Coordinates of C-alpha atoms and ligand atoms in Angstrom, one line a residue:
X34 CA -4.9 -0.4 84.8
X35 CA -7.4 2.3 85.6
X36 CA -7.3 3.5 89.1
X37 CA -10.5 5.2 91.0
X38 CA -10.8 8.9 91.8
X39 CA -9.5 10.2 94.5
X40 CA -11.2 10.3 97.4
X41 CA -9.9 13.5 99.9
X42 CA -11.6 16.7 100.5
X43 CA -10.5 18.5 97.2
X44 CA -12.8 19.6 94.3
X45 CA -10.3 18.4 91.6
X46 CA -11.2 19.7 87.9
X47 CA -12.5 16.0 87.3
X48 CA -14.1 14.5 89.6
X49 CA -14.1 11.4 88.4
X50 CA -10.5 11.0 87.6
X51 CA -7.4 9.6 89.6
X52 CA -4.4 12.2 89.8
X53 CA -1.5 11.3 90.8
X54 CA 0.0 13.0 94.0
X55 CA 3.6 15.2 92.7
X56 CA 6.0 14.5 95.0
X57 CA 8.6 17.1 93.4
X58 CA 10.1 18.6 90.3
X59 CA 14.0 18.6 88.9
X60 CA 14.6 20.3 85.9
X61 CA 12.5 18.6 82.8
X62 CA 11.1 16.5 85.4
X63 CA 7.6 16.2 87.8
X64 CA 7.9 13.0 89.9
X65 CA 4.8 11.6 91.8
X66 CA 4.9 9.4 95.4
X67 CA 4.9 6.3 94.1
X68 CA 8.7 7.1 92.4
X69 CA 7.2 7.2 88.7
X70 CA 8.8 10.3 86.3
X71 CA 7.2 12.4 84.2
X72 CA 8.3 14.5 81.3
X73 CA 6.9 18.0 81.2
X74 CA 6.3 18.3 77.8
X75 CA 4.1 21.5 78.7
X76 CA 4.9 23.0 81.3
X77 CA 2.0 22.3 83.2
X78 CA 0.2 24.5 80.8
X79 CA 2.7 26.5 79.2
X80 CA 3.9 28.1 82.8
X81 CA 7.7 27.0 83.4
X82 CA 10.0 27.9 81.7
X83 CA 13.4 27.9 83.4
X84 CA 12.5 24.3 84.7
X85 CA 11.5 22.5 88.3
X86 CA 13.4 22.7 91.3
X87 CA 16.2 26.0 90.3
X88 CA 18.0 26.6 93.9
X89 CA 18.0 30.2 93.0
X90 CA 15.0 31.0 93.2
X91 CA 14.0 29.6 96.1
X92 CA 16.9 31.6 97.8
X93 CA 15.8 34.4 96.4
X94 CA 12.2 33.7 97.8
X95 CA 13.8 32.9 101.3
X96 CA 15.5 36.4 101.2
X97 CA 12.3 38.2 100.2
X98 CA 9.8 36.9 102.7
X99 CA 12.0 37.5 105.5
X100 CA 11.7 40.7 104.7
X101 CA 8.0 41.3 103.5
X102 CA 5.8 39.1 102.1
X103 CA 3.2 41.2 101.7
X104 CA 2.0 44.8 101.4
X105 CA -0.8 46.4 100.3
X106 CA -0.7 48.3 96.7
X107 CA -3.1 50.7 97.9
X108 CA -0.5 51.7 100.7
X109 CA 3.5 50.9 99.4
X110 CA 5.7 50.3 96.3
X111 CA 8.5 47.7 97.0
X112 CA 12.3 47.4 96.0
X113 CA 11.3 44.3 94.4
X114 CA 8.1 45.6 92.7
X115 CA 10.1 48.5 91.3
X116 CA 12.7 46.5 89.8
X117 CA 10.4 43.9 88.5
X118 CA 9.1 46.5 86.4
X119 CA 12.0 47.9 85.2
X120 CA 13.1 44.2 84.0
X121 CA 9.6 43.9 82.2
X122 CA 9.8 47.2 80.5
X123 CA 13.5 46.4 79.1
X124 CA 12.2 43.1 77.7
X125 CA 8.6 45.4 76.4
X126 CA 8.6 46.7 72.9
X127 CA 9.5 50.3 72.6
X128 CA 7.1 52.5 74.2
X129 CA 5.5 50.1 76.4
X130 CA 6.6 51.6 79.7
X131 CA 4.5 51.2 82.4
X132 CA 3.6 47.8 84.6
X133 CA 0.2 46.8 86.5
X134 CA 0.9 43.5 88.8
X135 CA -1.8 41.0 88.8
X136 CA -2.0 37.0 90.0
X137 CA -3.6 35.6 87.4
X138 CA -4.3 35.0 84.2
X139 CA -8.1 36.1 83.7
X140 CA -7.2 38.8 86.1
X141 CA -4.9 40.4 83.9
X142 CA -7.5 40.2 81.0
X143 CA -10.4 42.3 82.4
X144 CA -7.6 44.4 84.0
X145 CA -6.4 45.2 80.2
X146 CA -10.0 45.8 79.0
X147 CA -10.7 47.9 81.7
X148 CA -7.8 49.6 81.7
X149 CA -8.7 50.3 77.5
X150 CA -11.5 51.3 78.5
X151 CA -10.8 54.1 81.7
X152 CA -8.3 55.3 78.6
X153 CA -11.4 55.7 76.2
X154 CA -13.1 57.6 78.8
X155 CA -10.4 59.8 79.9
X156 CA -9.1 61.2 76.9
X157 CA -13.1 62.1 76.1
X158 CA -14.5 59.0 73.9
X159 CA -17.4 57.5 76.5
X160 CA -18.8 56.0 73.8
X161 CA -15.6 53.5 73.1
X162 CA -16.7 50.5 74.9
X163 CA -16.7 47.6 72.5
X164 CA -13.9 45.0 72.8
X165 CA -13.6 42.5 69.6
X166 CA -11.7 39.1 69.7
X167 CA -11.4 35.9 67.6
X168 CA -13.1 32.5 67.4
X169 CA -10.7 30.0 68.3
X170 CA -9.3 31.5 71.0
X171 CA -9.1 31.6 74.9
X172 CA -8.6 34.1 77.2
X173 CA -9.6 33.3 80.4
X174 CA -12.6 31.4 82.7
X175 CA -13.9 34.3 84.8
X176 CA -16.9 35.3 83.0
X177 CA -15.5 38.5 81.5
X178 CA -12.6 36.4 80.1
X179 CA -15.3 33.9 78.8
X180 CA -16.5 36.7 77.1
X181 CA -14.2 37.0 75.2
X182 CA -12.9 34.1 74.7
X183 CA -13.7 32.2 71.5
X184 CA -14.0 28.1 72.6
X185 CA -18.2 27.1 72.4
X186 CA -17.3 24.3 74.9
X187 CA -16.0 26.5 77.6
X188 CA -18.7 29.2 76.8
X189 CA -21.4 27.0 76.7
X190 CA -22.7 26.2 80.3
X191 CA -22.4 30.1 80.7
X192 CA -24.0 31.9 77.8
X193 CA -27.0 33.0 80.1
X194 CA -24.0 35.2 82.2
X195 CA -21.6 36.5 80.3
X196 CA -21.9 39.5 77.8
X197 CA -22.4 39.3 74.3
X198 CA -19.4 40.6 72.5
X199 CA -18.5 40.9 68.9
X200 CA -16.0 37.6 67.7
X201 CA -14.0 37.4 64.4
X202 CA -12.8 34.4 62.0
X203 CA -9.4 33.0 63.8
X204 CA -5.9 32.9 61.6
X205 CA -6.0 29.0 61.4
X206 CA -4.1 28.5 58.0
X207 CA -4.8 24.8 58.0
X208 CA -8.3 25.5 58.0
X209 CA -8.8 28.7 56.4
X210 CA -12.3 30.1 57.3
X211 CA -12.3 31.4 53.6
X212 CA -10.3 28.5 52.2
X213 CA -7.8 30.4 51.0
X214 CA -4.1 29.3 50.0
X215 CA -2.0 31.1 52.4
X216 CA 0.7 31.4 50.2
X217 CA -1.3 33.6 48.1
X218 CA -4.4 34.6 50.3
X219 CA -4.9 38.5 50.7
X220 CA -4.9 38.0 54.8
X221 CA -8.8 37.9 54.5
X222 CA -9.0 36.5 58.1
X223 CA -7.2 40.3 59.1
X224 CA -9.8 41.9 56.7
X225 CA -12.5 40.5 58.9
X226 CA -12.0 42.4 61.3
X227 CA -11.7 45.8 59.8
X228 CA -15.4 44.6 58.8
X229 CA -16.8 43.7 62.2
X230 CA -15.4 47.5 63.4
X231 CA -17.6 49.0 60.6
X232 CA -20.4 47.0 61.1
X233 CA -20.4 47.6 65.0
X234 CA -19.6 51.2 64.3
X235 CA -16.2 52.3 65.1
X236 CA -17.2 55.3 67.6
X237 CA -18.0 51.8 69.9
X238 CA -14.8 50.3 69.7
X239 CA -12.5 50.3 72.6
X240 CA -9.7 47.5 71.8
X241 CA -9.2 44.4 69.9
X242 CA -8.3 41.6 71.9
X243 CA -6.1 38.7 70.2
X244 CA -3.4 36.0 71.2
X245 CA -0.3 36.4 69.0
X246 CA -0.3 32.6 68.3
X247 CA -3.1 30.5 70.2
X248 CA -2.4 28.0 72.3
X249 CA -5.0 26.7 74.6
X250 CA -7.8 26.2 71.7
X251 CA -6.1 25.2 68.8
X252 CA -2.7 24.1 70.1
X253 CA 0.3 26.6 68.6
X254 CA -1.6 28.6 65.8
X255 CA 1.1 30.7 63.9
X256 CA -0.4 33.5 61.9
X257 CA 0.8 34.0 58.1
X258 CA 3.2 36.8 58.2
X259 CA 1.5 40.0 57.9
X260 CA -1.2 39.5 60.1
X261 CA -0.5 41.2 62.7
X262 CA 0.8 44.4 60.9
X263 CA -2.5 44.1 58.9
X264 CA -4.5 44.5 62.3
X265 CA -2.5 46.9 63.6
X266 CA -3.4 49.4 60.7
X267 CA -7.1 48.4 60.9
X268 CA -6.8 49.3 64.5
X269 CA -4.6 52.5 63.9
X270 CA -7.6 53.0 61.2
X271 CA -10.4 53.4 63.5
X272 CA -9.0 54.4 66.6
X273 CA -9.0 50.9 68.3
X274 CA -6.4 49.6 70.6
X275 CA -4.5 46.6 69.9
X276 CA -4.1 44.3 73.3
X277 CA -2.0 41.5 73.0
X278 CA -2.8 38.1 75.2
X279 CA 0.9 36.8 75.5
X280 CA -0.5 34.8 78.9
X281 CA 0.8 31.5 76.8
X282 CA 3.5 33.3 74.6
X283 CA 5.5 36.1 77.2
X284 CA 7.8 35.7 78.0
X285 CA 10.6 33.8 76.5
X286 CA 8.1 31.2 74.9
X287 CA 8.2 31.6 71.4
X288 CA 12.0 32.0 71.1
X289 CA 11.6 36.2 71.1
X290 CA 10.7 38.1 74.5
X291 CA 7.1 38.0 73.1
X292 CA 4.9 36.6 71.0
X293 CA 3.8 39.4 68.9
X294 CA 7.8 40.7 68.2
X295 CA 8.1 37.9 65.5
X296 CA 5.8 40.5 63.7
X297 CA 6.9 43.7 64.5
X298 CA 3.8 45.3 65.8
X299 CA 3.7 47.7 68.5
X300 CA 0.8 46.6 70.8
X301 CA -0.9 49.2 73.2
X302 CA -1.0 46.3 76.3
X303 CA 0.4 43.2 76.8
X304 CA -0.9 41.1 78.9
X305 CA 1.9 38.7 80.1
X306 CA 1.9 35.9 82.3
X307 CA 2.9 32.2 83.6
X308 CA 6.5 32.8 81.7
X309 CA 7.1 35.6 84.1
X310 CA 7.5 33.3 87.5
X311 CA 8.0 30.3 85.8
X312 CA 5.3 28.5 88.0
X313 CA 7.4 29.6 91.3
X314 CA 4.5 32.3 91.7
X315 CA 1.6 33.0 90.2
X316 CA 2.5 36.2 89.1
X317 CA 1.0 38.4 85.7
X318 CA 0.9 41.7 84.1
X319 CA -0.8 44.2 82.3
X320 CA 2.3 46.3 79.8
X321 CA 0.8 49.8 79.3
X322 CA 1.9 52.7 76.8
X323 CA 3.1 55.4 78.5
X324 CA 0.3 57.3 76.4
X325 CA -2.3 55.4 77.9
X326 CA -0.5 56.0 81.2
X327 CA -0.2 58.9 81.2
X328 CA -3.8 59.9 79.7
X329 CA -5.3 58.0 83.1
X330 CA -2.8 59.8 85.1
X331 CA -3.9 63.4 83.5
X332 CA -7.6 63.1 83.3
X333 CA -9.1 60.8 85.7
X334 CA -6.3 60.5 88.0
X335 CA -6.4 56.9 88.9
X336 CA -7.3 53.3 87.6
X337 CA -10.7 52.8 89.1
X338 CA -9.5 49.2 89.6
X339 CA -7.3 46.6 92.0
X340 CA -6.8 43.6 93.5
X341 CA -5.7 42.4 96.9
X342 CA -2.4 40.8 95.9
X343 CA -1.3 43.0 93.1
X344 CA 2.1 43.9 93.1
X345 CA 3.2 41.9 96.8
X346 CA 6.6 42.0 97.0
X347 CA 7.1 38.5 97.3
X348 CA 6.0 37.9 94.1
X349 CA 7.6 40.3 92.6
X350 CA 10.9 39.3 93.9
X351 CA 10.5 35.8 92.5
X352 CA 9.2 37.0 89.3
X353 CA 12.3 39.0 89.4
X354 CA 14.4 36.2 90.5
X355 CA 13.3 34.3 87.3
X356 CA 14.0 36.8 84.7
X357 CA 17.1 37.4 85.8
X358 CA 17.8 33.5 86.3
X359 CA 16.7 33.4 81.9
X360 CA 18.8 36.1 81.2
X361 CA 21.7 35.2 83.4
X362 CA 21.6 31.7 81.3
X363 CA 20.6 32.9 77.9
X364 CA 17.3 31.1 78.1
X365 CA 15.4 32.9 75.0
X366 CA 18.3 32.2 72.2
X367 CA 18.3 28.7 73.6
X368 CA 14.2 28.5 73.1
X369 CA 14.7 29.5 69.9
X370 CA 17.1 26.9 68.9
X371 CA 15.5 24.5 71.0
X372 CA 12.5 25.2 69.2
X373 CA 13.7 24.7 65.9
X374 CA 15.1 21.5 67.1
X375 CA 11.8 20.6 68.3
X376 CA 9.6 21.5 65.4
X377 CA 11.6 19.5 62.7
X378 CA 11.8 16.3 65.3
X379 CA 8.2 16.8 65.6
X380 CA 7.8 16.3 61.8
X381 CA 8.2 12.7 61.9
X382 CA 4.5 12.3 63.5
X383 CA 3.1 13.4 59.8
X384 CA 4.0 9.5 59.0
X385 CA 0.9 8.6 61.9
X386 CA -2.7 8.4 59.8
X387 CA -4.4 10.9 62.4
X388 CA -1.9 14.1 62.3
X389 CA -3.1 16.2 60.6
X390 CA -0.7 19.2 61.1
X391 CA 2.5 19.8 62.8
X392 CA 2.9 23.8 63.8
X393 CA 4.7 26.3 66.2
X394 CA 7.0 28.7 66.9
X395 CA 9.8 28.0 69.9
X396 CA 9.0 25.7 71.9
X397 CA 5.4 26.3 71.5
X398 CA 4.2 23.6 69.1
X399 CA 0.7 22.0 68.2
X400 CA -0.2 18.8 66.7
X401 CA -3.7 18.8 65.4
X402 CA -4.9 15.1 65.0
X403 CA -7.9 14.1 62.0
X404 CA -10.1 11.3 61.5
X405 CA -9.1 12.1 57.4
X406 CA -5.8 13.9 56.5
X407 CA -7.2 14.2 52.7
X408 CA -10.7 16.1 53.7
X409 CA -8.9 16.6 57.6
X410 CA -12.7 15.7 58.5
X411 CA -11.9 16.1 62.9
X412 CA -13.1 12.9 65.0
X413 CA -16.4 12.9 66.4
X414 CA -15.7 15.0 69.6
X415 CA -17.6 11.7 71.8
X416 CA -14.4 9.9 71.3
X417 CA -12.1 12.4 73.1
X418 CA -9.0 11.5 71.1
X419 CA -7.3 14.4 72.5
X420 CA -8.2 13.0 76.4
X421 CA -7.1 9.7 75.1
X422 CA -3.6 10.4 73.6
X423 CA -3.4 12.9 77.0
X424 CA -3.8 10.4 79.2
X425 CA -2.0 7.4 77.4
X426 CA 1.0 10.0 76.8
X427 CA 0.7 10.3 80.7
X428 CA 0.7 6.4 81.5
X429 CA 4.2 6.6 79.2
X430 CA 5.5 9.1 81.7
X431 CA 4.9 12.1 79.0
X432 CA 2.9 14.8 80.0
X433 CA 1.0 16.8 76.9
X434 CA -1.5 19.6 77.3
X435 CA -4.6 18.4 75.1
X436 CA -7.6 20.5 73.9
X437 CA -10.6 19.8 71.9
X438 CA -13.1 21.9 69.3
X439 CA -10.3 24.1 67.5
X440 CA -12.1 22.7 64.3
X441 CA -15.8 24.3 64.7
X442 CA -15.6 25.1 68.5
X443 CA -16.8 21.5 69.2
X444 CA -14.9 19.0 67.3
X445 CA -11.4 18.9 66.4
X446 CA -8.6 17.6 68.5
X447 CA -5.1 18.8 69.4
X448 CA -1.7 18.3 71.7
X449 CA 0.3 21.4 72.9
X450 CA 3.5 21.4 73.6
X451 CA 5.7 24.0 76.1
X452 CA 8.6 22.0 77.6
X453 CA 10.8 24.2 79.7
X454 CA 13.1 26.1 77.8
X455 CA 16.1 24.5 79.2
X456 CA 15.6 20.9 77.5
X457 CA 18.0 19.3 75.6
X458 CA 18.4 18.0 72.4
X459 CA 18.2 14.4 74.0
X460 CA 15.1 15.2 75.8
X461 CA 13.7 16.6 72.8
X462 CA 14.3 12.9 71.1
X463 CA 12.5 11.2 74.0
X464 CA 9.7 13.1 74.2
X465 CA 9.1 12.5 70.6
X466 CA 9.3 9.2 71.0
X467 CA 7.1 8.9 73.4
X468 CA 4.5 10.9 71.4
X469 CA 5.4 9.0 68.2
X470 CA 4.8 5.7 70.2
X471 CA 1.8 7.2 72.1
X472 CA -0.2 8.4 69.0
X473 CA 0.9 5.1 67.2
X474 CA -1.1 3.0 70.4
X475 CA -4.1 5.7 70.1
X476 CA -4.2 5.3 66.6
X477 CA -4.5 1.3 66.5
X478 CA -7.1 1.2 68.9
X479 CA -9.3 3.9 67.3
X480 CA -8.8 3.7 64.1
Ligands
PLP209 C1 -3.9 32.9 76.3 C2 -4.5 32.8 77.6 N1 -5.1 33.8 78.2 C3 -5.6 33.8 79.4 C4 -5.5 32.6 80.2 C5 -6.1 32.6 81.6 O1 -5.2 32.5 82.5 P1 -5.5 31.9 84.0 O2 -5.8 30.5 83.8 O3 -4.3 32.2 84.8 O4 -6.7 32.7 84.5 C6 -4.9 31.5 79.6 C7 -4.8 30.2 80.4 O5 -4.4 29.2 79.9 C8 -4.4 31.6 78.3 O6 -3.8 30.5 77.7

C-alpha cells in the first residue's frame, strides 16, 4: 500500500512522496527503520563504490578529524590534500598532473570551464569563450551546469536563466540521430561537432564538454569505438579543449580508472567525482594538464576562482582512505569482471515486451524500456514507466536509478544501474531477478 508524504521540516526532492527513513548501510546493502533491506543496485546515483559501512574508512575519518577537519585553501595545503593528489594523478592519464578539490558535482563543472577558459585568456586567446556539449547529456543543476547540460526536462523551468550555449547530436547507437548502422556508420555523430566549431567560428571555442558514456539521461550510453579519438582530433583541429565529465564514470566505474581510457584519448580535464569518496564524503575534482597549469601559473598567476571547502583535509583524507581501500582490494579488475558478469545476466530482460536495449560498460549498465521494440516508439512520458518500474523495483527491496526523455529530451524511459563494485556473482543473480520480476509486474499492468 501507498504511504503519505512525510511530514517533518525537510524540503524532500518530492514533496509529495513517502521516503523511507535509512537506518544504515552494510556492504550491497541500505536498510531503513522499519528492518526492511534494500539492494543498491545504483549506488545511490552511481556514488559508492567500495560498498556501505567499510570500518576503514571511518577509522581513517576518526584519525583525520582529530587532527583537522578543516582549513582554509586560501591559507594551508594538508598532508592529506597532498597525498590525495598524488593518488589521483597516478590513476590520471599521462600528462594530467595537477588536482583542484571541489564538493560537488556541478561545482567541479563550472570549475573546469572556467578553469578552460582563465587558460584561453592567459596564453593570449580572449576571444575563446565558447563551451560546446551534447544533447542527451547532464552535467549538473546549478545553472551554469544546466547550461550545458543537454535534458529539456531539467532545462525547461530555467531557460529564462541560464545561457544559451551551442549543443551537439549525442552518440546514442540505438537511436542514431542520422540513422546510421553503427557497424558501418562513418561516426557522423563525432563529425557533428567539428561542424558546430565551424559554424560558431573556432576563434570562439574554448572546450568541448562531454561524458565518456552517459549515465543520468540516457542510462549507460557506450559510444562506438572511435568516437572519442574522432573528437579529440576535431578538438586538436581547432584549438579546443577536450573536458571529460567522468562525475558518473571516475573512478573505478566502468571497469578502467576512467571512463574515457577504454578509448585512448588524452583529455585536457577531468572532472571526477562520487567514485572518489565512495559516498563517505562528498568529495570532487578538476584533473588539469600540467600545460594548462602551468600556462595559469605563468601568465596570470592564479585561478580567479574557489570555494569554501575545497581541498579540507578531512575530505581529502577520506577520499584518500577510499582509494587506497580499492586498490588495497583490487576493486577496478573486479568491476570489470563484475561488469561483464552483469551485462550478459542483464541480457535475459530482452525476453520482456518493453526493453528495448540492454547497454554498459562495468558495472555501469542501462536498460532503455519501449512502448514498441520493432519501431522502439518510447511511452508517452505521462505514464512515467521509468518512476513506475523505480518505485515497484523499490517495494521488491531493489533500488534502480530511473530517468526519463533520453529519446527526444521528453519521452523515452530508462533504468541505470551502478552497484558497488564489490558485489558478487550471487548478488548479481538477485538483483536480476528482481528486475526481471519487477519489469514483468510493470509490464502487465501497462501494457
Ligand atoms: C555526469 C554528471 N555530471 C555532473 C553531475 C552533477 O553532480 P552533482 O549532483 O554532485 O552536482 C552529475 C550528477 O549526477 C552527473 O551524473
Amino acid at each position: 500500500m501507498e504511504r503519505g508524504a512525510n511530514q517533518d521540516h525537510v524540503f524532500y526532492r518530492n514533496p509529495r512522496k513517502f521516503y523511507p527513513t535509512v537506518s544504515h548501510g552494510q556492504g550491497i546493502y541500505l536498510y531503513d527503520t522499519d528492518g526492511n533491506r534494500y539492494i543498491d543496485g545504483s549506488g545511490g546515483a552511481a556514488v559508492v563504490g567500495i560498498g556501505h559501512g567499510v570500518g576503514e574508512i571511518t577509522q581513517a575519518m576518526i584519525r583525520q578529524a582529530e587532527k583537522v577537519s578543516f582549513s582554509h585553501g586560501s591559507q594551508f595545503t594538508s598532508e592529506a590534500a597532498i597525498a590525495f593528489a598524488d593518488r589521483i594523478v597516478s590513476l590520471a592519464p599521462e600528462g594530467l598532473s595537477k588536482v583542484y578539490f571541489l564538493s560537488g558535482g556541478s561545482e567541479a563543472i563550472e570549475t573546469a570551464v572556467k578553469m578552460a577558459r582563465q587558460y584561453q585568456v592567459d596564453r593570449g586567446k580572449p576571444e575563446k569563450y565558447k563551451v560546446i556539449s551534447r544533447w542527451t547529456s547532464y552535467h549538473g543543476n546549478t545553472l551554469g551546469a544546466l547550461a550545458l547540460s543537454g535534458h529539456t526536462g531539467r532545462r525547461r523551468n530555467y531557460i529564462p536563466l541560464i545561457q544559451h550555449t551551442p549543443h551537439i547530436v549525442s552518440a546514442y547507437c540505438y537511436r542514431c540521430p542520422f540513422d546510421l548502422n553503427p557497424e558501418t556508420c562513418a561516426l557522423e555523430c563525432a563529425e557533428d561537432l567539428e561542424r558546430t566549431i565551424l559554424y560558431e567560428g573556432p576563434h570562439s571555442v574554448s572546450a568541448f564538454l562531454a561524458e565518456p558514456i552517459v549515465g543520468a539521461t540516457a542510462g549507460a550510453l557506450v559510444p562506438r569505438d572511435g568516437y572519442f579519438q574522432k573528437i579529440r582530433e576535431i578538438c586538436d583541429r581547432h584549438d579546443v579543449l577536450l573536458i571529460v565529465d567522468e562525475v558518473m564514470t571516475g573512478i573505478g566505474r566502468t571497469g578502467k580508472n576512467f571512463g574515457i581510457d577504454h578509448w585512448e584519448t588524452i583529455p585536457d580535464l577531468i572532472v571526477a567525482a562520487k567514485g572518489l569518496a565512495s559516498g563517505y564524503n562528498p568529495v570532487y575534482c578538476v584533473i588539469s594538464t600540467e600545460e594548462i597549469h602551468r600556462t595559469i601559473k605563468e601568465a596570470s598567476g592564479a585561478f580567479v576562482h574557489g570555494h569554501t571547502y575545497s581541498q579540507n583535509p578531512l575530505s581529502c583524507a577520506i577520499g584518500l582512505a577510499v582509494l587506497s581501500y580499492i586498490d588495497e582490494n583490487q576493486l577496478i579488475p573486479r568491476c570489470a569482471q563484475m561488469g561483464r558478469y552483469l551485462l550478459d545476466r542483464l541480457q535475459i530482460l530482452t525476453k520482456r515486451k518493453i526493453v528495448g536495449d540492454v547497454r554498459g560498460r562495468g558495472l555501469f549498465a542501462g536498460v532503455e524500456y519501449v512502448r514498441d521494440k520493432e519501431t522502439k516508439e518510447p511511452f508517452d512520458p505521462g505514464g512515467k514507466v521509468n518512476a513506475l518500474i523505480g518505485s515497484t523495483a523499490f517495494q521488491k527491496g531493489l533500488i534502480i536509478y530511473p530517468g526519463g526523455g533520453g529519446a527526444d529530451g521528453i519521452r523515452g524511459d530508462h533504468s541505470l544501474l551502478a552497484p558497488p563494485f564489490i558485489i558478487t556473482e550471487n548478488q548479481i543473480d538477485e538483483l536480476v531477478r528482481i528486475l526481471d520480476e519487477t519489469i514483468e509486474e510493470v509490464e502487465g499492468s501497462i501494457m
